[in-house]
Amino acid sequence: MSLLKKSAVELVSLLRDGELTSADLTRAYLNQIEEHEGTIQAFLHVDREAALQQAEDLDRRRAAGENMGPLGGLPVAVKDLLCTRGVTTTCASRMLENFRPPYDATVIARLKAAGAVLIGRTNMDEFAMGGSCENSAFQTTKNPWDPERIPGGSSGGAAACVAAAMAPLSVGSDTGGSIRQPAALCGVTGLKPTYGRVSRYGLVAFASSLDQIGPLAATAEDVALLLEVLAGHDPLDSTSIDAPVPRYIETVRQPLEGLRVGLVTDHLAEQLDPDVEAAVREAVRVYESLGANVEEVSLPHSRYGIATYYVIAPSEASSNLARYDGAHYGYRTDESALQAELAAERAAAQSEQEEARLDTPLVRMYRKTRSEGFGAEVKRRIMLGTYALSSGYYDAYYLKALKVRRLIVEDYRAAFQKADVLLGPVTPSPAMPLGHFKDDPLGMYLTDLFTVGANLAGIAGISLPCGQSREGLPIGLHLQAPPLEEERLLRAAHMFQTATDWHRRRPDFVASED
Amino acid sequence: MSLSASDVEKVSLLARLLLTPQEIEALTSQLGQIVEYVDQLGEIDTEQVEPLAHAVELVNVWADDEVRPSLPRDEVLSGAPHRDEDSYLVPAVLGD
């Protein structure tokens, strides 16, 4: 077990020096998963034999003197929305329950080339829509700090498996906070890179102008290690940025001289849990003690972030998810039942006009397939997006939201004139009890208040542990930086982690094992 | 702007969803609530603001005009719920 408390950076160096085999390490994580997965349910799929096979292959390659790559035999968990050739990729949806992609996402190809052992597929909200994992069609992941509470979402499994020491590194995706929010609620470090920093090729799409893949791990150093593998230009994703990838792992330990920290006052004024506010204010003192200058800044349009996001994201989703048509791949409704249903409706029709209004068999096939294949939250967002884009409402909702999006970007530009990084809370409160937002979708949406801005503006953001509530639940600190300043963000986060030990805290069941 | 059940039903056809009466009832109230919340965007004066569709406003990205191998047809069709040798099969589009 003590092996599982080591950082990914330490483990890579043990593997490189031949003091540890990938097979032994992978087995240790698989045993940890086996022991605690019954409670945590972080994974949708773990293939023990396949993982050990990959590890043994890597060990053989190392024994033969080959370069194993920067991850050199380290297990990595991936969110179940990254297409992996021949491996079921469900997106936690009935729609894709049996979908086996015929190709690898660029991120998966990069992980393989870097010597990662793909240890398992993590649970999420269906199609990455949600903040609690409760929208998964298959299971609800529990928060390792308190299994009565949500792990956050949508990358809830990705964060929970790191907190439960089931994997040292984990890959998630973030459309409105889906890496940073679960990282905060599970007490781990998670980074949403700049839009375009990591290729989205092979990522099952939710909202294409907002989606971004990123790393989760225990520490900023470990996040730097994984980001360096994931980041880079990809000709297969025309929105990926063609800029060199810095050596994050080389620079992460260098403190930033004269760092200017902007405390986002708008994010402290909203209804914030007092424990969260106290932890964030304490983090400000930590940065001051490290020599940073802290100044208050304002993002005046951030209060409109949720309204803007919940027009744009569902609009893009309604368009992206139109591809699930029961014809090309994924679920399809039973056809004989469909024909029988239509025949009965034709027989019951009172007039030719009424009969003419009935769905054609093809349209009914689409409608039944999608209604049976999608869960409630996905349907809600498709409906919302379709409504916002429909004739007569497009200008009032979608176009209006795009204009406010520009104002939000301009707020950030102005704030970054005064500050190198922006600081605030990740979430309004620590992890909520399971079921808290069951009949209140808008209430759930409002918890994304502090994170959606970074997606709308395309900038980088990181969540790192900065305290605990009185009930002992983790609290996350949110740092944001301008586009392509991941290096600055990681260095600022590492500075904090040299002065605090919140990132070393583990849930009792992990801390007590040895 | 409030939403009626018939609005919701109309949108469900556009979205190619088939909703039960219970779903329509629940969505009418939930979507109504969300739309009402979103209406606060109307407070902001955006007369002089250009819409922003993408945070990174890219210039067009050209791909080289070269032939590259694509997936074999059989692999592309491997996920199809209903197929024959070389095509997807769907219910008849035109009348019988």
XYZ file of C-alpha atoms in Angstrom:
610
model
C 0.000 0.000 0.000
C 2.799 2.472 0.789
C 3.608 2.204 -2.929
C 0.219 3.688 -3.712
C 0.924 6.745 -1.576
C 3.920 7.698 -3.684
C 3.535 10.390 -6.304
C 3.495 9.537 -10.007
C 6.789 11.384 -10.415
C 8.409 9.196 -7.726
C 6.949 6.036 -9.234
C 8.224 6.863 -12.726
C 11.721 7.264 -11.342
C 11.508 3.908 -9.469
C 10.346 2.270 -12.694
C 13.111 3.920 -14.703
C 15.781 2.833 -12.216
C 14.550 -0.745 -12.323
C 13.598 -0.721 -8.628
C 9.991 -1.482 -9.475
C 8.314 -3.348 -12.314
C 5.241 -2.060 -14.072
C 3.589 -5.442 -13.479
C 4.042 -5.186 -9.684
C 2.840 -1.609 -9.633
C -0.154 -2.337 -11.848
C -1.045 -5.333 -9.684
C -0.935 -3.129 -6.565
C -3.417 -0.675 -8.112
C -5.638 -3.482 -9.412
C -5.740 -4.940 -5.890
C -6.673 -1.558 -4.460
C -9.468 -1.288 -7.042
C -10.677 -4.787 -6.229
C -10.762 -4.012 -2.529
C -12.611 -0.684 -2.627
C -14.484 -0.579 -5.919
C -17.549 -2.172 -4.319
C -18.005 1.035 -2.299
C -16.568 3.717 -4.596
C -17.702 2.483 -8.042
C -15.254 4.744 -9.859
C -14.827 2.454 -12.859
C -17.212 1.317 -15.562
C -14.728 -1.246 -16.792
C -11.464 -2.735 -15.534
C -9.795 -5.489 -17.538
C -7.266 -6.959 -15.114
C -5.688 -9.328 -17.613
C -5.347 -6.705 -20.354
C -3.765 -4.217 -17.919
C -1.248 -6.763 -16.651
C -0.468 -7.778 -20.218
C 0.363 -4.161 -21.133
C 2.507 -3.852 -17.984
C 4.433 -7.046 -18.722
C 5.034 -5.959 -22.321
C 6.449 -2.662 -21.052
C 8.650 -4.500 -18.527
C 9.988 -6.708 -21.321
C 10.724 -3.682 -23.458
C 12.597 -2.042 -20.624
C 14.577 -5.235 -19.969
C 15.533 -5.199 -23.652
C 16.903 -1.692 -23.199
C 14.105 0.098 -25.056
C 12.891 3.557 -24.051
C 9.554 3.125 -22.272
C 8.482 6.735 -22.714
C 7.843 9.450 -20.111
C 5.182 7.437 -18.267
C 7.342 4.303 -18.401
C 4.852 1.677 -17.184
C 2.677 3.883 -14.980
C -1.047 3.001 -14.781
C -3.425 5.689 -16.081
C -7.235 5.677 -15.755
C -9.249 7.199 -18.604
C -12.724 8.666 -18.620
C -15.076 6.458 -20.624
C -15.523 9.001 -23.426
C -12.141 8.644 -25.083
C -12.403 6.362 -28.093
C -10.107 3.392 -27.730
C -9.788 0.927 -30.567
C -11.688 -2.276 -29.816
C -12.476 -1.231 -26.218
C -16.089 -0.466 -25.302
C -16.470 3.313 -24.941
C -19.873 4.000 -23.381
C -19.901 7.657 -22.330
C -21.969 6.215 -19.448
C -24.927 5.999 -21.843
C -27.238 3.179 -22.903
C -26.864 4.685 -26.366
C -23.224 3.581 -26.534
C -23.411 0.564 -24.204
C -21.910 -1.718 -26.867
C -19.935 0.819 -28.912
C -16.435 -0.355 -29.800
C -14.626 2.398 -31.685
C -12.594 1.340 -34.708
C -9.866 3.893 -33.889
C -7.927 5.489 -31.027
C -8.454 9.049 -29.830
C -5.240 11.060 -30.250
C -4.953 11.260 -26.470
C -5.152 7.458 -26.199
C -2.499 7.055 -28.907
C -0.268 9.517 -27.030
C -0.741 7.656 -23.734
C 0.156 4.351 -25.375
C 3.235 5.860 -27.014
C 4.286 7.361 -23.646
C 4.297 3.935 -21.985
C 1.054 4.211 -20.004
C -0.789 1.126 -18.760
C -4.470 1.800 -19.421
C -5.863 0.437 -16.179
C -9.561 1.167 -16.493
C -12.417 3.288 -17.835
C -13.870 5.739 -15.339
C -17.499 6.556 -14.652
C -19.013 9.929 -15.533
C -22.300 11.700 -16.035
C -23.902 10.510 -19.271
C -22.281 12.333 -22.206
C -20.425 14.441 -19.601
C -23.653 16.282 -18.714
C -23.854 16.775 -14.981
C -21.860 17.521 -11.879
C -22.390 14.456 -9.691
C -22.025 11.199 -11.682
C -25.669 10.560 -10.802
C -26.537 10.906 -14.486
C -24.506 7.832 -15.402
C -26.774 5.196 -16.937
C -24.855 2.466 -15.124
C -23.791 3.449 -11.589
C -23.244 6.334 -9.200
C -19.656 6.885 -8.105
C -19.297 7.729 -4.409
C -17.027 10.330 -2.877
C -14.082 8.480 -1.267
C -14.160 10.960 1.653
C -17.781 10.124 2.417
C -19.639 7.512 0.366
C -22.947 9.230 1.185
C -21.845 12.185 -0.926
C -21.316 12.924 -4.612
C -17.799 12.794 -6.081
C -18.723 15.639 -8.424
C -18.838 15.372 -12.176
C -18.842 14.863 -14.882
C -15.333 13.376 -14.418
C -16.376 11.978 -11.019
C -14.851 8.538 -11.518
C -11.648 10.159 -12.769
C -11.278 12.200 -9.561
C -12.538 9.522 -7.158
C -10.086 6.882 -8.416
C -7.133 9.204 -7.722
C -8.462 10.094 -4.245
C -8.965 6.386 -3.482
C -5.398 5.564 -4.669
C -6.770 3.325 -7.423
C -4.662 5.078 -10.085
C -1.811 7.605 -9.867
C -2.920 9.513 -12.968
C -6.271 10.021 -14.582
C -7.573 11.681 -17.754
C -10.848 13.610 -17.696
C -12.636 16.212 -19.783
C -13.958 19.632 -18.825
C -16.768 21.454 -20.658
C -18.011 23.678 -17.812
C -15.948 22.492 -14.843
C -16.043 18.718 -15.262
C -12.382 18.219 -14.282
C -11.989 21.015 -11.732
C -15.242 20.507 -9.787
C -14.765 16.759 -9.051
C -11.058 17.407 -8.339
C -12.167 19.962 -5.719
C -14.808 17.700 -4.181
C -12.455 14.678 -4.032
C -9.364 16.570 -2.818
C -7.135 16.039 -5.866
C -5.444 18.342 -8.406
C -7.086 18.717 -11.821
C -6.283 20.969 -14.752
C -8.420 22.208 -17.634
C -5.977 23.229 -20.345
C -6.454 26.093 -22.781
C -8.989 25.309 -25.489
C -6.967 23.641 -28.252
C -3.952 22.715 -26.094
C -4.981 19.030 -26.145
C -6.430 17.342 -29.223
C -10.120 16.495 -29.066
C -9.891 13.943 -31.873
C -11.683 10.822 -30.633
C -13.293 12.544 -27.644
C -17.036 11.868 -27.717
C -18.293 15.416 -28.304
C -20.600 17.318 -25.930
C -20.103 21.047 -26.702
C -17.321 21.414 -29.223
C -16.380 25.052 -28.582
C -15.993 24.313 -24.839
C -14.799 20.688 -24.460
C -11.211 20.152 -23.404
C -9.350 17.053 -22.186
C -7.057 17.342 -19.170
C -5.151 15.551 -16.388
C -6.040 14.758 -12.766
C -3.549 13.550 -10.129
C -2.606 14.050 -6.494
C -0.129 16.900 -7.053
C 0.674 19.696 -9.483
C 3.928 17.907 -10.363
C 2.040 14.777 -11.346
C -0.419 16.843 -13.361
C 2.560 18.441 -15.153
C 3.923 14.975 -15.993
C 0.657 13.905 -17.595
C -0.120 17.217 -19.328
C 3.189 17.059 -21.145
C 2.100 13.715 -22.625
C -1.413 14.860 -23.571
C -0.651 18.320 -24.993
C 0.386 19.190 -28.516
C -0.785 19.993 -32.003
C -2.807 17.409 -33.892
C -3.600 17.733 -37.604
C -6.689 15.581 -36.965
C -8.241 18.325 -34.799
C -8.413 21.588 -36.734
C -9.010 23.541 -33.507
C -5.852 22.238 -31.864
C -3.231 24.935 -31.333
C 0.032 24.677 -33.238
C 2.361 25.901 -30.475
C 5.305 24.114 -28.880
C 4.631 22.173 -25.676
C 6.752 23.492 -22.794
C 8.637 21.005 -20.596
C 6.112 21.380 -17.784
C 7.834 18.741 -15.673
C 11.160 20.618 -15.892
C 9.753 23.971 -14.778
C 6.983 23.044 -12.350
C 9.292 23.227 -9.302
C 10.481 26.763 -10.123
C 8.685 29.357 -7.991
C 7.334 32.458 -9.741
C 9.093 35.650 -8.638
C 6.821 38.641 -8.026
C 3.669 36.659 -8.814
C 0.600 38.888 -9.117
C -2.477 37.090 -7.784
C -5.907 38.518 -8.569
C -8.541 37.646 -5.987
C -11.851 37.446 -7.888
C -14.139 39.413 -5.595
C -17.289 38.514 -7.557
C -16.675 34.867 -6.651
C -16.511 35.643 -2.938
C -19.658 37.734 -2.952
C -21.962 34.962 -4.200
C -23.625 32.618 -1.728
C -20.484 30.875 -0.625
C -20.201 28.232 2.075
C -18.342 29.865 5.027
C -15.795 27.021 5.215
C -15.005 27.441 1.512
C -14.631 31.194 1.904
C -12.328 30.750 4.921
C -10.149 28.240 3.013
C -9.855 30.557 0.005
C -8.955 33.543 2.188
C -6.347 31.406 3.936
C -4.928 30.473 0.507
C -4.512 34.200 -0.178
C -2.414 34.474 2.992
C -0.320 31.487 1.868
C 0.461 33.215 -1.430
C 1.299 36.448 0.386
C 3.685 34.524 2.637
C 5.333 33.170 -0.522
C 5.993 36.705 -1.733
C 3.058 37.122 -4.111
C 1.213 40.419 -4.459
C -2.497 39.903 -4.086
C -4.877 42.432 -5.560
C -8.657 42.329 -5.837
C -10.005 42.029 -9.379
C -13.512 41.867 -10.812
C -15.091 39.770 -13.556
C -18.316 41.791 -13.735
C -20.075 39.519 -16.255
C -19.243 36.307 -14.442
C -22.656 36.430 -12.792
C -24.108 35.838 -16.265
C -21.807 32.863 -16.856
C -24.371 30.180 -16.052
C -27.084 31.745 -18.209
C -24.635 32.093 -21.103
C -23.233 28.598 -20.678
C -26.635 26.921 -20.409
C -27.622 28.390 -23.762
C -24.385 27.690 -25.631
C -23.532 24.234 -24.256
C -26.987 22.667 -24.802
C -27.199 24.276 -28.262
C -23.934 22.686 -29.302
C -24.963 19.437 -27.603
C -28.272 19.262 -29.448
C -26.348 19.514 -32.695
C -23.537 17.099 -31.721
C -25.913 14.475 -30.383
C -27.983 14.494 -33.575
C -25.506 11.842 -34.772
C -27.126 9.230 -32.518
C -29.714 8.177 -35.049
C -29.895 4.412 -34.573
C -28.412 3.903 -38.025
C -24.647 4.379 -37.894
C -23.613 2.979 -34.513
C -24.956 2.607 -31.014
C -28.407 1.663 -29.787
C -31.401 1.106 -32.080
C -35.005 0.585 -31.035
C -36.703 -2.746 -31.753
C -38.026 -2.496 -35.296
C -40.921 -4.932 -35.224
C -42.348 -3.195 -32.140
C -41.965 0.117 -33.944
C -43.819 -1.103 -37.069
C -46.606 -2.589 -34.941
C -46.959 0.680 -33.025
C -47.253 2.696 -36.246
C -49.745 0.228 -37.747
C -51.951 0.586 -34.654
C -51.742 4.395 -34.872
C -52.698 4.295 -38.574
C -55.664 2.049 -37.799
C -56.799 4.391 -35.020
C -56.513 7.538 -37.149
C -59.905 9.171 -37.668
C -59.106 10.995 -40.896
C -56.579 11.153 -43.686
C -55.263 14.401 -42.244
C -54.624 12.772 -38.912
C -52.908 9.861 -40.612
C -50.697 12.244 -42.579
C -49.486 13.799 -39.331
C -48.111 10.492 -38.022
C -44.360 9.974 -37.996
C -42.863 8.148 -40.956
C -41.199 4.856 -39.978
C -37.756 6.472 -40.269
C -38.635 9.460 -38.087
C -40.272 7.188 -35.528
C -37.159 5.007 -35.536
C -35.031 8.077 -34.713
C -37.403 9.270 -32.016
C -37.812 5.937 -30.254
C -34.116 5.092 -30.478
C -33.126 8.422 -28.943
C -35.819 8.404 -26.277
C -34.859 4.900 -25.153
C -31.101 5.437 -25.479
C -30.687 8.796 -23.704
C -31.216 9.504 -19.998
C -33.270 12.346 -18.516
C -30.521 14.973 -18.266
C -29.315 14.386 -21.828
C -32.875 14.723 -23.127
C -33.328 17.898 -21.093
C -30.224 19.478 -22.654
C -31.100 18.374 -26.173
C -34.550 19.916 -25.699
C -33.101 23.128 -24.274
C -30.576 23.440 -27.107
C -33.110 22.639 -29.806
C -35.441 25.265 -28.351
C -32.671 27.906 -28.155
C -31.707 27.286 -31.779
C -35.243 27.054 -33.133
C -36.697 29.619 -35.468
C -37.921 32.685 -33.593
C -35.723 32.134 -30.543
C -32.253 31.991 -32.114
C -31.561 35.732 -31.767
C -33.030 36.019 -28.295
C -31.074 33.119 -26.837
C -28.204 31.728 -28.886
C -27.005 34.941 -30.525
C -27.480 36.885 -27.301
C -25.403 34.308 -25.409
C -22.603 34.529 -27.994
C -22.482 38.294 -27.465
C -22.309 37.948 -23.697
C -19.590 35.344 -24.223
C -17.454 38.076 -25.788
C -18.057 40.335 -22.788
C -16.920 37.515 -20.506
C -13.714 37.105 -22.550
C -13.102 40.856 -22.348
C -13.511 40.752 -18.553
C -10.744 38.169 -18.369
C -8.487 40.210 -20.669
C -8.862 43.214 -18.398
C -8.295 41.144 -15.253
C -5.119 39.616 -16.684
C -3.723 43.119 -17.186
C -3.607 43.381 -13.404
C -2.888 39.788 -12.406
C -0.850 36.812 -13.589
C -3.282 34.303 -12.140
C -6.824 34.694 -10.864
C -7.724 33.066 -7.558
C -11.083 32.000 -6.136
C -13.168 29.018 -5.058
C -13.926 26.127 -7.451
C -17.341 25.306 -6.014
C -19.823 27.178 -3.813
C -19.747 24.344 -1.236
C -18.020 21.047 -0.438
C -19.512 17.790 -1.795
C -23.314 17.604 -1.495
C -25.140 14.490 -0.255
C -26.205 12.055 -2.973
C -29.596 12.935 -4.448
C -29.440 16.554 -3.290
C -30.307 17.977 -6.731
C -32.543 15.100 -7.811
C -35.536 17.246 -8.796
C -33.725 20.527 -9.242
C -31.696 20.630 -12.483
C -31.291 24.416 -12.329
C -29.912 24.110 -8.781
C -27.310 21.651 -10.050
C -26.419 23.975 -12.968
C -25.842 26.900 -10.595
C -23.010 25.025 -8.844
C -20.908 25.527 -12.025
C -20.887 29.288 -11.405
C -17.122 29.675 -10.839
C -15.886 27.221 -13.459
C -17.849 27.902 -16.675
C -16.030 31.204 -17.321
C -12.751 29.456 -18.159
C -14.520 27.296 -20.762
C -16.413 30.200 -22.302
C -13.163 32.188 -22.525
C -11.045 29.193 -23.560
C -8.444 29.870 -20.858
C -6.606 27.465 -18.536
C -7.778 26.661 -15.001
C -6.633 24.372 -12.222
C -8.233 23.086 -9.032
C -6.036 22.163 -6.091
C -6.841 21.146 -2.519
C -6.717 24.125 -0.110
C -8.564 23.036 2.990
C -11.283 20.959 4.585
C -14.762 21.751 5.789
C -15.744 21.189 9.423
C -17.093 17.775 8.344
C -13.659 16.896 6.953
C -14.585 17.271 3.260
C -12.013 18.623 0.781
C -12.184 22.196 -0.525
C -10.691 23.256 -3.862
C -8.781 26.387 -4.814
C -9.318 27.674 -8.351
C -6.490 29.349 -10.243
C -6.996 30.642 -13.786
C -4.398 31.879 -16.269
C -4.438 33.330 -19.802
C -4.434 31.036 -22.852
C -1.392 28.732 -23.098
C -0.122 29.692 -19.636
C -0.438 26.176 -18.195
C 3.189 26.407 -17.142
C 2.471 29.461 -14.998
C -0.565 27.758 -13.508
C 1.361 24.608 -12.603
C 4.219 26.552 -11.069
C 1.807 28.657 -9.017
C 0.001 25.495 -7.888
C 3.263 23.781 -6.984
C 4.337 26.823 -4.938
C 1.152 26.426 -2.919
C 1.802 22.706 -2.485
C 5.296 23.349 -1.115
C 3.770 25.526 1.625
C 0.712 23.375 2.458
C -0.051 19.684 2.824
C -3.722 19.551 1.821
C -2.778 17.645 -1.335
C -1.210 14.910 0.835
C -4.381 14.299 2.860
C -6.173 11.078 2.002
C -9.516 9.607 2.972
C -9.187 7.493 6.160
C -9.345 4.144 4.386
C -6.378 5.124 2.220
C -4.382 6.898 4.943
C -4.747 4.034 7.439
C -3.451 1.309 5.112
C 0.241 0.640 4.908
C -41.133 33.984 -21.959
C -42.995 30.998 -20.591
C -43.119 27.589 -22.203
C -46.273 25.602 -22.887
C -46.687 21.845 -23.127
C -47.389 22.188 -26.843
C -44.116 24.136 -27.327
C -42.328 21.259 -25.633
C -44.077 18.715 -27.808
C -43.188 20.663 -30.959
C -39.546 20.913 -29.921
C -39.468 17.173 -29.166
C -40.233 16.459 -32.830
C -37.482 18.861 -33.957
C -35.112 17.111 -31.547
C -36.243 13.676 -32.762
C -37.308 12.646 -29.279
C -40.541 10.907 -28.339
C -41.653 12.002 -24.893
C -44.229 10.466 -22.578
C -46.963 12.750 -21.183
C -45.132 12.642 -17.823
C -41.877 13.727 -19.465
C -43.630 16.554 -21.290
C -45.147 17.767 -18.048
C -41.838 17.644 -16.166
C -39.897 19.277 -19.003
C -42.459 22.043 -19.435
C -41.840 23.164 -15.893
C -38.077 22.494 -15.785
C -37.307 24.093 -19.155
C -39.590 26.973 -18.233
C -37.558 27.558 -15.087
C -34.254 27.400 -16.943
C -35.451 29.681 -19.744
C -36.709 32.162 -17.175
C -33.269 32.130 -15.540
C -31.579 32.601 -18.916
C -33.831 35.588 -19.661
C -31.618 37.673 -17.333
C -29.220 37.972 -20.287
C -31.732 40.504 -21.596
C -30.499 42.951 -18.922
C -27.173 43.350 -20.693
C -26.769 45.905 -23.440
C -25.112 44.033 -26.298
C -26.078 46.450 -29.072
C -22.429 47.133 -29.988
C -21.081 43.634 -29.243
C -20.090 41.145 -31.914
C -21.065 37.528 -31.201
C -18.211 35.186 -30.271
C -18.676 31.595 -31.376
C -15.243 30.350 -30.444
C -12.863 31.439 -27.702
C -9.876 30.949 -29.970
C -10.785 32.868 -33.077
C -8.817 30.851 -35.603
C -8.149 31.654 -39.192
C -9.088 28.890 -41.571
C -6.957 25.788 -41.223
C -6.148 24.146 -44.530
C -5.439 20.470 -44.933
C -3.062 19.279 -47.613
C -4.901 18.012 -50.657
C -3.632 14.482 -50.517
C -5.248 11.079 -50.544
C -4.847 9.226 -47.274
C -6.119 5.789 -46.316
C -9.421 5.737 -44.463
C -10.955 2.966 -42.381
C -11.997 -0.109 -44.362
C -15.726 -0.168 -45.078
C -16.270 -3.235 -42.952
C -14.750 -1.576 -39.889
C -16.818 1.552 -40.400
C -19.938 -0.588 -40.572
C -18.889 -2.719 -37.604
C -20.927 -0.649 -35.147
C -24.074 -0.463 -37.264
C -27.115 -1.883 -35.482
C -28.562 -3.095 -38.788
C -26.555 -3.583 -41.974
C -25.940 -5.768 -44.953
C -22.693 -6.431 -46.774
C -21.909 -2.816 -47.633
C -24.598 -0.465 -46.349
C -26.565 0.702 -43.328
C -30.148 -0.516 -43.250
C -32.998 1.736 -42.071
C -36.800 1.571 -42.253
C -38.212 2.462 -45.690
C -37.875 6.208 -46.302
C -40.413 6.391 -49.136
C -43.863 4.765 -49.090
C -44.250 1.006 -49.504
